[in-house]
Structures are given as structure tokens and as C-alpha cells.
C-alpha positions as a Markdown table, in Angstrom:
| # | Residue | x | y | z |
|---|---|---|---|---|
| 1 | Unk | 6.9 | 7.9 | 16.7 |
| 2 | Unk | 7.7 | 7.7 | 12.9 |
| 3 | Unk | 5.3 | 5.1 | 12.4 |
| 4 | Unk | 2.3 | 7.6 | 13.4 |
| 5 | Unk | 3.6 | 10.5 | 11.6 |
| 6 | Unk | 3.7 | 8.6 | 8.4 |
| 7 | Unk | 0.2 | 7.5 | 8.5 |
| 8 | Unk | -0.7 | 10.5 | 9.6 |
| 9 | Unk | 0.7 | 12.2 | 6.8 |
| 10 | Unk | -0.6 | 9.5 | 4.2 |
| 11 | Unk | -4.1 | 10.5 | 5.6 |
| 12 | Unk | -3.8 | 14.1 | 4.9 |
| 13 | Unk | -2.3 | 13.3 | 1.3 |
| 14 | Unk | -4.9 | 11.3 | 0.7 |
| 15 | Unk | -7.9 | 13.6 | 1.5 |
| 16 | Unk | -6.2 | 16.1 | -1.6 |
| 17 | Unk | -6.1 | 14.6 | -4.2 |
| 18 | Unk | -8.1 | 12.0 | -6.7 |
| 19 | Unk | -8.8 | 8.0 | -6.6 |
| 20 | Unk | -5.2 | 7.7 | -8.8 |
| 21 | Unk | -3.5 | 9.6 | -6.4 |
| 22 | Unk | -4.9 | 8.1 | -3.6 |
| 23 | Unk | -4.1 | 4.8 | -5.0 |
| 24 | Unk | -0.5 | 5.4 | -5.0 |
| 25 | Unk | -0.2 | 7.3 | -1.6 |
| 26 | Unk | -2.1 | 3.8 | 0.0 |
| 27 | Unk | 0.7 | 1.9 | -2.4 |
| 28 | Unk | 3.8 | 3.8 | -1.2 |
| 29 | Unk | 1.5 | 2.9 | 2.5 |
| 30 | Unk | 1.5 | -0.5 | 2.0 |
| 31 | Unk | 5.4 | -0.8 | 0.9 |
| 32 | Unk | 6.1 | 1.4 | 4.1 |
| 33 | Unk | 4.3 | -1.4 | 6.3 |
| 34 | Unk | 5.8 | -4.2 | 4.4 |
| 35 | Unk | 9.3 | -3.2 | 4.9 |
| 36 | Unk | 8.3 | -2.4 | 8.5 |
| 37 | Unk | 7.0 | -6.1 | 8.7 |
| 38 | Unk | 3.6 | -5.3 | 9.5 |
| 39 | Unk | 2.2 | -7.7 | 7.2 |
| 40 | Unk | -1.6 | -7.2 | 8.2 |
| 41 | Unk | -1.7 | -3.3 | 7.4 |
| 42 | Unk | 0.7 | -3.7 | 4.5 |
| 43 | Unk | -2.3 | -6.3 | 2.9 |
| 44 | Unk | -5.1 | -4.7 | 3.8 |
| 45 | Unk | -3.8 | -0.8 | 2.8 |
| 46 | Unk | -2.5 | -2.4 | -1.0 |
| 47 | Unk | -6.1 | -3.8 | -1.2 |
| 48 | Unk | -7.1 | -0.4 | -1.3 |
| 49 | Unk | -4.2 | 1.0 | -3.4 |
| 50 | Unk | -5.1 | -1.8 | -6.1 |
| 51 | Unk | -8.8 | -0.7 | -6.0 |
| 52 | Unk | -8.5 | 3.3 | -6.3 |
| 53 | Unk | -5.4 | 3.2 | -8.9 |
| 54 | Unk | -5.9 | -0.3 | -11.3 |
| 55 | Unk | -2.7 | 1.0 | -12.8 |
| 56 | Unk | -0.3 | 0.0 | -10.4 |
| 57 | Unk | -1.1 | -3.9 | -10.3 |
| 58 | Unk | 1.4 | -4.5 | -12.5 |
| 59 | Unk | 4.1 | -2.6 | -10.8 |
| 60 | Unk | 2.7 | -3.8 | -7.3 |
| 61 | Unk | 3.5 | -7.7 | -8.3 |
| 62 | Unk | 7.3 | -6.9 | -9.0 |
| 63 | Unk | 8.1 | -4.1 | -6.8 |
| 64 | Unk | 10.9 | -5.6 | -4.2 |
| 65 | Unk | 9.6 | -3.6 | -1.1 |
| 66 | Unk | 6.5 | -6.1 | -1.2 |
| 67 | Unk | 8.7 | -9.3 | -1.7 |
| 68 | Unk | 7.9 | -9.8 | 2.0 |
| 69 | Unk | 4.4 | -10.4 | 1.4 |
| 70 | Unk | 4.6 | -13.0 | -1.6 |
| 71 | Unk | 4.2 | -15.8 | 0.0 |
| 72 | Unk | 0.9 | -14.6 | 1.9 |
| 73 | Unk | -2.0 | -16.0 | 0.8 |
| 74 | Unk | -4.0 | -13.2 | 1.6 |
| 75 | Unk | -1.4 | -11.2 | -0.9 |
| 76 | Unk | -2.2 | -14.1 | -3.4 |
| 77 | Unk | -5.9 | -13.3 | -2.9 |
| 78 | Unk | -5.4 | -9.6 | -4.0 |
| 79 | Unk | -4.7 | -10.5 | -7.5 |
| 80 | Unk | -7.4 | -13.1 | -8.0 |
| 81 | Unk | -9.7 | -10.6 | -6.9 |
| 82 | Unk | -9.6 | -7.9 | -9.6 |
């Protein structure tokens, strides 16, 4: 299904390439599982994205795909954990 071949294909991206890069290849993860409404793996995978790339925390608290998760406390919890 397309939801297996994507994270299947984020977890070969992510074993090439550096921390940045694998920052933003969780990010564009998380976004993927946000707009899916999988709210749990969309948290938990930006937690990650937010650690590897610092970079894109700024970006992350604007960008519309995550607008789904704004409301979460656990999304809230992210940014006051950095």
C-alpha cells in the first residue's frame, strides 16, 4: 500500500545521507502522516526531524501540512522541549 512504500522509502533516504538531511526526510515524514491523520507517527517522527535538523523549527511551526497537529499537546510539548 502507499503508506508502506513511503516509509519504506523514507528509511532508505535516511540511511544516505547526514543528520540535516535526515532531519528533513523525518520532516517531509511527519507532514506525510499528518495529512494522512495519523497523528501519533506524525508527533513522534517530527520529534526526531526537530532533533537531527534544529533548522527547520521555525518552518515546522508555520508549515500548513502540520496545522492538524496544533492543537495537540504533545505537538505543544515539542517546542518546549528544545
Amino acid at each position: 500500500d502507499v503508506y508502506k512504500r513511503q516509509e519504506q522509502f523514507t528509511t532508505r533516504l535516511v540511511d544516505l545521507h547526514d543528520d540535516g538531511w535526515r532531519g528533513t526526510t523525518y520532516y517531509n515524514m511527519a507532514c506525510i502522516y499528518a495529512l494522512w491523520g495519523r497523528k501519533e507517527e506524525a508527533i513522534a517522527t517530527l520529534a526526531q526531524a526537530l532533533r537531527l535538523n534544529p533548522e527547520i523549527v521555525e518552518w515546522s511551526q508555520q508549515d500548513s501540512d502540520l496545522d492538524s497537529l496544533r492543537d495537540d499537546p504533545a505537538y505543544q510539548a515539542l517546542y518546549t522541549e528544545l
